[in-house]
């Protein structure tokens, strides 16, 4: 018997939901008829005060951007409430995007002029190393391995690894239940690495993006999707009748702003900017109209690291 003939009514509905998510992910094609990105209209978003006459002569990245006339920022485009690209307008939105914009304003660049570039989890370090982007804001966990390759401002948010399953699944309630299960995550991500190291009996499946994993979950090609709870909450909020998060977060994922490894001047300026926007209320305003929409009230932002130059 094939999977199609076995498909129940509810599974067929899920397959349709998967198609909807696929359409949402197919942003690069600017597909007509894709569901609109949920969230505030641009005029409801906070406005960040543009720093006048700001200079950062010790930062090679900043000087290059100044010459170019705008910042180039790496981001995600398929993570609801965090980093999403509207297929119709090409506009990026979400909490990570707001963080990128507030920092841009503090660095003296009008946030409207930012050129966003979608960069997948596995390609972030290379993009920063070869100058493809000036900084990166996209659910990017700070850790010591990555610090050997890039620098991190922040953290600006604390996430934790979670599990997303189909609503009718009553077998998976936490990472301890993953033996023999197909678990999907993004290549090059910390959640992927953690399953590989700590739950070796899980059958790992890797794609470039989590939205492809979610499509595979909705069509029962995989049993679970694992990544940060903040990301999973967004997918679950899109199809609340189909998907649920299970268990408690089983890691700490402090989100940082990735900068080129040797550009300490830029890293410290990013930290200063973040501190200022946390203090003046911009951080909370931005959270409330983006990630806050997935149902979790604004937490206190984590303490900024500002680790010494090395
Ligand atoms: N925060 C995790 C990481 O940086 C997972 C999310 C992502 O892949 O962007 O690897």
CSV table of C-alpha atoms and ligand atoms in Angstrom, one decimal:
chain,number,residue,atom,x,y,z
A,1,UNK,CA,0.0,0.0,0.0
A,2,UNK,CA,1.4,3.4,-0.9
A,3,UNK,CA,1.6,6.4,1.5
A,4,UNK,CA,-1.0,8.2,-0.7
A,5,UNK,CA,-3.7,5.6,-0.5
A,6,UNK,CA,-3.2,5.3,3.2
A,7,UNK,CA,-3.6,9.0,3.7
A,8,UNK,CA,-6.5,9.8,5.9
A,9,UNK,CA,-8.6,12.9,5.6
A,10,UNK,CA,-6.7,14.6,8.3
A,11,UNK,CA,-3.4,13.6,6.6
A,12,UNK,CA,-4.6,15.0,3.4
A,13,UNK,CA,-5.4,18.3,5.2
A,14,UNK,CA,-1.9,18.2,6.6
A,15,UNK,CA,-0.4,17.7,3.1
A,16,UNK,CA,-2.3,20.8,2.0
A,17,UNK,CA,-0.9,22.7,5.0
A,18,UNK,CA,2.5,21.6,4.0
A,19,UNK,CA,1.9,22.9,0.5
A,20,UNK,CA,1.0,26.3,2.0
A,21,UNK,CA,4.2,26.3,4.0
A,22,UNK,CA,6.2,25.4,0.9
A,23,UNK,CA,4.6,28.3,-1.0
A,24,UNK,CA,5.6,30.5,1.9
A,25,UNK,CA,9.1,29.2,1.7
A,26,UNK,CA,9.3,29.7,-2.1
A,27,UNK,CA,10.0,33.4,-1.6
A,28,UNK,CA,12.7,33.6,-4.1
A,29,UNK,CA,10.2,33.0,-6.9
A,30,UNK,CA,8.0,35.8,-5.6
A,31,UNK,CA,5.1,33.4,-6.1
A,32,UNK,CA,1.7,34.9,-6.6
A,33,UNK,CA,-1.0,33.8,-4.2
A,34,UNK,CA,1.4,32.8,-1.4
A,35,UNK,CA,-0.1,33.4,2.0
A,36,UNK,CA,0.8,36.9,3.3
A,37,UNK,CA,3.4,37.2,6.1
A,38,UNK,CA,1.5,37.6,9.4
A,39,UNK,CA,2.5,40.5,11.6
A,40,UNK,CA,2.4,44.2,12.0
A,41,UNK,CA,2.2,46.5,9.0
A,42,UNK,CA,5.4,48.6,8.4
A,43,UNK,CA,3.9,51.7,10.1
A,44,UNK,CA,3.3,49.8,13.4
A,45,UNK,CA,7.0,49.0,13.7
A,46,UNK,CA,9.2,51.1,16.0
A,47,UNK,CA,11.3,53.8,14.4
A,48,UNK,CA,14.9,53.9,15.5
A,49,UNK,CA,16.7,57.2,15.9
A,50,UNK,CA,19.4,57.6,13.3
A,51,UNK,CA,22.8,58.5,14.8
A,52,UNK,CA,24.1,61.8,13.2
A,53,UNK,CA,27.7,62.1,12.3
A,54,UNK,CA,28.6,58.7,13.7
A,55,UNK,CA,32.1,57.5,12.8
A,56,UNK,CA,33.9,54.2,13.3
A,57,UNK,CA,37.3,54.6,11.7
A,58,UNK,CA,38.8,51.6,13.4
A,59,UNK,CA,36.3,49.2,11.7
A,60,UNK,CA,37.2,48.1,8.2
A,61,UNK,CA,33.7,46.7,7.8
A,62,UNK,CA,32.1,50.0,8.7
A,63,UNK,CA,34.4,52.0,6.5
A,64,UNK,CA,33.6,49.7,3.5
A,65,UNK,CA,29.9,50.1,4.2
A,66,UNK,CA,30.2,53.9,4.4
A,67,UNK,CA,31.9,53.9,1.0
A,68,UNK,CA,29.2,51.7,-0.4
A,69,UNK,CA,26.5,53.9,1.2
A,70,UNK,CA,24.6,51.1,2.9
A,71,UNK,CA,24.9,48.0,5.1
A,72,UNK,CA,24.6,44.5,3.8
A,73,UNK,CA,23.1,42.3,6.5
A,74,UNK,CA,22.7,38.5,6.5
A,75,UNK,CA,19.4,37.0,7.8
A,76,UNK,CA,16.9,34.2,7.5
A,77,UNK,CA,13.9,34.4,5.2
A,78,UNK,CA,11.7,31.5,6.3
A,79,UNK,CA,11.5,31.8,10.1
A,80,UNK,CA,8.1,33.2,11.2
A,81,UNK,CA,8.3,36.2,13.6
A,82,UNK,CA,12.1,36.1,13.5
A,83,UNK,CA,13.3,36.6,9.9
A,84,UNK,CA,10.8,36.3,7.1
A,85,UNK,CA,10.8,37.6,3.6
A,86,UNK,CA,7.5,38.7,2.0
A,87,UNK,CA,7.4,37.1,-1.4
A,88,UNK,CA,5.3,39.9,-2.9
A,89,UNK,CA,7.4,42.8,-1.7
A,90,UNK,CA,10.8,41.3,-1.0
A,91,UNK,CA,10.6,43.0,2.4
A,92,UNK,CA,12.1,41.2,5.4
A,93,UNK,CA,10.4,41.3,8.8
A,94,UNK,CA,10.7,39.8,12.3
A,95,UNK,CA,12.5,40.2,15.6
A,96,UNK,CA,16.0,39.5,14.1
A,97,UNK,CA,15.3,42.0,11.3
A,98,UNK,CA,14.3,44.7,13.9
A,99,UNK,CA,17.6,44.0,15.8
A,100,UNK,CA,19.5,44.5,12.5
A,101,UNK,CA,17.6,47.7,11.9
A,102,UNK,CA,18.2,49.2,15.4
A,103,UNK,CA,21.9,48.5,15.1
A,104,UNK,CA,22.0,50.0,11.6
A,105,UNK,CA,20.5,53.3,12.9
A,106,UNK,CA,23.1,53.5,15.7
A,107,UNK,CA,25.9,52.9,13.2
A,108,UNK,CA,24.7,55.9,11.2
A,109,UNK,CA,22.9,54.0,8.4
A,110,UNK,CA,19.2,54.6,7.7
A,111,UNK,CA,17.6,51.2,8.4
A,112,UNK,CA,15.5,51.6,5.2
A,113,UNK,CA,18.7,51.3,3.1
A,114,UNK,CA,19.8,47.9,4.5
A,115,UNK,CA,20.3,45.3,1.9
A,116,UNK,CA,19.3,42.0,3.5
A,117,UNK,CA,20.8,38.7,2.1
A,118,UNK,CA,19.4,35.3,3.0
A,119,UNK,CA,22.2,33.1,4.4
A,120,UNK,CA,21.5,29.5,5.6
A,121,UNK,CA,22.8,28.3,8.9
A,122,UNK,CA,25.7,26.3,7.3
A,123,UNK,CA,27.0,29.3,5.4
A,124,UNK,CA,27.1,32.0,8.0
A,125,UNK,CA,30.8,31.8,8.9
A,126,UNK,CA,31.9,31.8,5.3
A,127,UNK,CA,29.7,34.8,4.5
A,128,UNK,CA,31.2,36.8,7.3
A,129,UNK,CA,34.7,35.6,6.5
A,130,UNK,CA,34.6,36.5,2.8
A,131,UNK,CA,33.0,39.9,3.3
A,132,UNK,CA,29.6,39.0,1.6
A,133,UNK,CA,27.8,40.6,4.5
A,134,UNK,CA,28.7,43.2,7.2
A,135,UNK,CA,26.9,41.5,10.0
A,136,UNK,CA,24.4,38.7,10.5
A,137,UNK,CA,21.2,38.6,12.6
A,138,UNK,CA,19.4,35.3,12.3
A,139,UNK,CA,18.9,33.0,15.3
A,140,UNK,CA,22.7,32.6,15.5
A,141,UNK,CA,23.9,30.9,18.6
A,142,UNK,CA,27.1,32.2,20.2
A,143,UNK,CA,29.5,29.4,21.1
A,144,UNK,CA,33.2,28.9,21.5
A,145,UNK,CA,33.7,26.9,18.3
A,146,UNK,CA,32.1,29.6,16.2
A,147,UNK,CA,34.0,32.3,18.1
A,148,UNK,CA,37.2,30.9,16.5
A,149,UNK,CA,35.7,31.9,13.1
A,150,UNK,CA,33.6,35.0,13.7
A,151,UNK,CA,32.9,37.6,16.4
A,152,UNK,CA,29.6,38.0,18.2
A,153,UNK,CA,27.9,41.0,19.6
A,154,UNK,CA,25.2,40.4,22.1
A,155,UNK,CA,23.5,38.1,23.1
A,156,UNK,CA,20.2,39.8,22.5
A,157,UNK,CA,17.9,36.9,23.2
A,158,UNK,CA,18.0,33.5,24.9
A,159,UNK,CA,16.4,30.5,23.1
A,160,UNK,CA,16.5,26.8,23.9
A,161,UNK,CA,16.4,23.7,21.8
A,162,UNK,CA,12.9,22.1,21.4
A,163,UNK,CA,11.0,19.5,19.4
A,164,UNK,CA,8.1,20.0,17.0
A,165,UNK,CA,5.9,17.0,16.2
A,166,UNK,CA,2.5,16.3,14.6
A,167,UNK,CA,-0.4,17.0,16.9
A,168,UNK,CA,-1.5,13.3,16.7
A,169,UNK,CA,1.9,12.1,17.9
A,170,UNK,CA,1.8,10.7,21.4
A,171,UNK,CA,5.2,8.9,21.4
A,172,UNK,CA,7.6,11.8,21.3
A,173,UNK,CA,7.5,13.9,24.5
A,174,UNK,CA,11.2,14.9,24.7
A,175,UNK,CA,14.6,14.1,23.3
A,176,UNK,CA,14.7,10.9,25.3
A,177,UNK,CA,12.0,9.5,23.0
A,178,UNK,CA,14.0,9.9,19.7
A,179,UNK,CA,15.6,6.5,19.4
A,180,UNK,CA,14.9,5.2,15.9
A,181,UNK,CA,12.9,8.3,15.0
A,182,UNK,CA,13.6,10.5,12.0
A,183,UNK,CA,14.6,13.9,13.3
A,184,UNK,CA,15.0,16.8,10.9
A,185,UNK,CA,17.2,19.9,11.5
A,186,UNK,CA,19.3,22.4,9.5
A,187,UNK,CA,22.8,21.5,8.4
A,188,UNK,CA,25.5,23.3,10.4
A,189,UNK,CA,23.2,24.2,13.3
A,190,UNK,CA,23.8,23.6,17.0
A,191,UNK,CA,20.5,21.6,17.4
A,192,UNK,CA,21.7,19.2,14.7
A,193,UNK,CA,25.1,18.8,16.4
A,194,UNK,CA,23.5,18.3,19.8
A,195,UNK,CA,21.2,15.4,18.5
A,196,UNK,CA,24.2,13.8,16.8
A,197,UNK,CA,26.4,14.0,20.0
A,198,UNK,CA,23.8,13.3,22.8
A,199,UNK,CA,21.1,11.2,21.1
A,200,UNK,CA,23.0,9.0,18.6
A,201,UNK,CA,20.1,6.6,18.2
A,202,UNK,CA,18.0,9.2,16.5
A,203,UNK,CA,18.0,9.1,12.7
A,204,UNK,CA,19.1,12.6,11.7
A,205,UNK,CA,17.9,14.2,8.5
A,206,UNK,CA,19.5,17.5,7.4
A,207,UNK,CA,18.2,20.2,5.1
A,208,UNK,CA,19.4,23.8,4.4
A,209,UNK,CA,16.3,25.3,6.2
A,210,UNK,CA,13.9,24.4,8.9
A,211,UNK,CA,10.9,25.2,6.7
A,212,UNK,CA,11.8,22.2,4.5
A,213,UNK,CA,11.9,20.1,7.7
A,214,UNK,CA,8.5,21.3,8.7
A,215,UNK,CA,7.1,20.4,5.2
A,216,UNK,CA,8.5,16.9,5.7
A,217,UNK,CA,7.0,16.7,9.2
A,218,UNK,CA,3.5,17.7,7.9
A,219,UNK,CA,3.7,14.9,5.3
A,220,UNK,CA,5.0,12.4,7.8
A,221,UNK,CA,8.4,12.0,6.0
A,222,UNK,CA,10.0,12.8,9.4
A,223,UNK,CA,8.8,12.3,12.9
A,224,UNK,CA,10.1,15.5,14.5
A,225,UNK,CA,11.8,18.8,13.7
A,226,UNK,CA,14.4,20.1,16.2
A,227,UNK,CA,15.8,23.6,16.6
A,228,UNK,CA,15.3,26.6,18.9
A,229,UNK,CA,11.9,26.9,20.6
A,230,UNK,CA,11.6,30.5,19.3
A,231,UNK,CA,11.8,29.2,15.7
A,232,UNK,CA,9.5,26.2,16.3
A,233,UNK,CA,6.8,28.4,18.0
A,234,UNK,CA,6.5,30.4,14.8
A,235,UNK,CA,5.9,27.3,12.6
A,236,UNK,CA,3.4,25.9,15.2
A,237,UNK,CA,1.6,29.3,15.2
A,238,UNK,CA,1.1,29.1,11.5
A,239,UNK,CA,-0.6,25.7,11.6
A,240,UNK,CA,-1.8,25.3,15.2
A,241,UNK,CA,-4.2,22.5,14.4
A,242,UNK,CA,-1.4,20.3,12.9
A,243,UNK,CA,1.7,20.8,15.0
A,244,UNK,CA,2.8,21.1,18.6
A,245,UNK,CA,6.0,21.7,20.6
A,246,UNK,CA,6.7,19.0,23.2
A,247,UNK,CA,8.9,18.8,26.3
A,248,UNK,CA,11.1,21.4,27.9
A,249,UNK,CA,13.9,23.3,26.2
A,250,UNK,CA,17.0,21.1,26.5
A,251,UNK,CA,19.8,23.6,25.7
A,252,UNK,CA,20.7,27.3,26.0
A,253,UNK,CA,21.0,29.2,22.7
A,254,UNK,CA,22.1,32.7,23.2
A,255,UNK,CA,21.5,34.7,20.0
A,256,UNK,CA,24.4,36.9,18.9
A,257,UNK,CA,25.0,39.3,16.1
A,258,UNK,CA,27.7,37.8,13.9
A,259,UNK,CA,30.5,40.1,12.8
A,260,UNK,CA,33.8,39.5,11.0
A,261,UNK,CA,36.2,37.8,13.5
A,262,UNK,CA,38.9,40.6,13.6
A,263,UNK,CA,36.6,43.6,13.6
A,264,UNK,CA,36.5,44.3,17.4
A,265,UNK,CA,35.6,47.9,16.8
A,266,UNK,CA,32.4,46.8,15.0
A,267,UNK,CA,31.7,44.2,17.7
A,268,UNK,CA,31.9,46.8,20.5
A,269,UNK,CA,29.8,49.3,18.6
A,270,UNK,CA,27.2,46.6,18.1
A,271,UNK,CA,27.2,45.9,21.8
A,272,UNK,CA,26.9,49.6,22.6
A,273,UNK,CA,24.0,49.9,20.2
A,274,UNK,CA,22.2,46.9,21.6
A,275,UNK,CA,22.6,48.2,25.2
A,276,UNK,CA,21.2,51.6,24.2
A,277,UNK,CA,18.1,50.1,22.5
A,278,UNK,CA,17.5,47.8,25.4
A,279,UNK,CA,17.6,50.8,27.7
A,280,UNK,CA,15.4,53.1,25.7
A,281,UNK,CA,12.6,50.5,25.2
A,282,UNK,CA,13.2,49.8,21.5
A,283,UNK,CA,14.1,46.2,22.2
A,284,UNK,CA,10.9,45.5,24.0
A,285,UNK,CA,8.7,47.4,21.5
A,286,UNK,CA,10.4,45.4,18.7
A,287,UNK,CA,9.8,42.1,20.5
A,288,UNK,CA,6.1,42.8,21.2
A,289,UNK,CA,5.3,43.4,17.5
A,290,UNK,CA,7.3,40.4,16.2
A,291,UNK,CA,8.3,37.4,18.3
A,292,UNK,CA,5.8,38.3,21.0
A,293,UNK,CA,3.0,37.5,18.4
A,294,UNK,CA,3.8,33.8,18.8
A,295,UNK,CA,2.4,34.0,22.3
A,296,UNK,CA,5.4,34.4,24.7
A,297,UNK,CA,5.5,37.7,26.6
A,298,UNK,CA,8.8,39.7,26.4
A,299,UNK,CA,11.5,38.3,28.7
A,300,UNK,CA,14.3,40.4,30.1
A,301,UNK,CA,17.1,40.5,27.5
A,302,UNK,CA,20.2,38.5,28.5
A,303,UNK,CA,23.3,40.3,29.7
A,304,UNK,CA,25.6,41.5,26.9
A,305,UNK,CA,28.9,39.6,26.9
A,306,UNK,CA,31.3,42.2,25.5
A,307,UNK,CA,34.2,39.7,25.7
A,308,UNK,CA,37.7,41.2,25.3
A,309,UNK,CA,39.4,41.5,22.0
A,310,UNK,CA,41.7,38.6,21.1
B,1,LIG,N1,20.5,28.8,17.1
B,1,LIG,C1,20.8,27.6,16.4
B,1,LIG,C2,22.1,27.8,15.6
B,1,LIG,O1,22.6,28.8,15.5
B,1,LIG,C3,19.7,27.1,15.5
B,1,LIG,C4,19.1,28.1,14.6
B,1,LIG,C5,19.8,28.3,13.3
B,1,LIG,O2,20.2,27.3,12.7
B,1,LIG,O3,19.8,29.4,12.9
B,1,LIG,O4,22.6,26.9,15.0
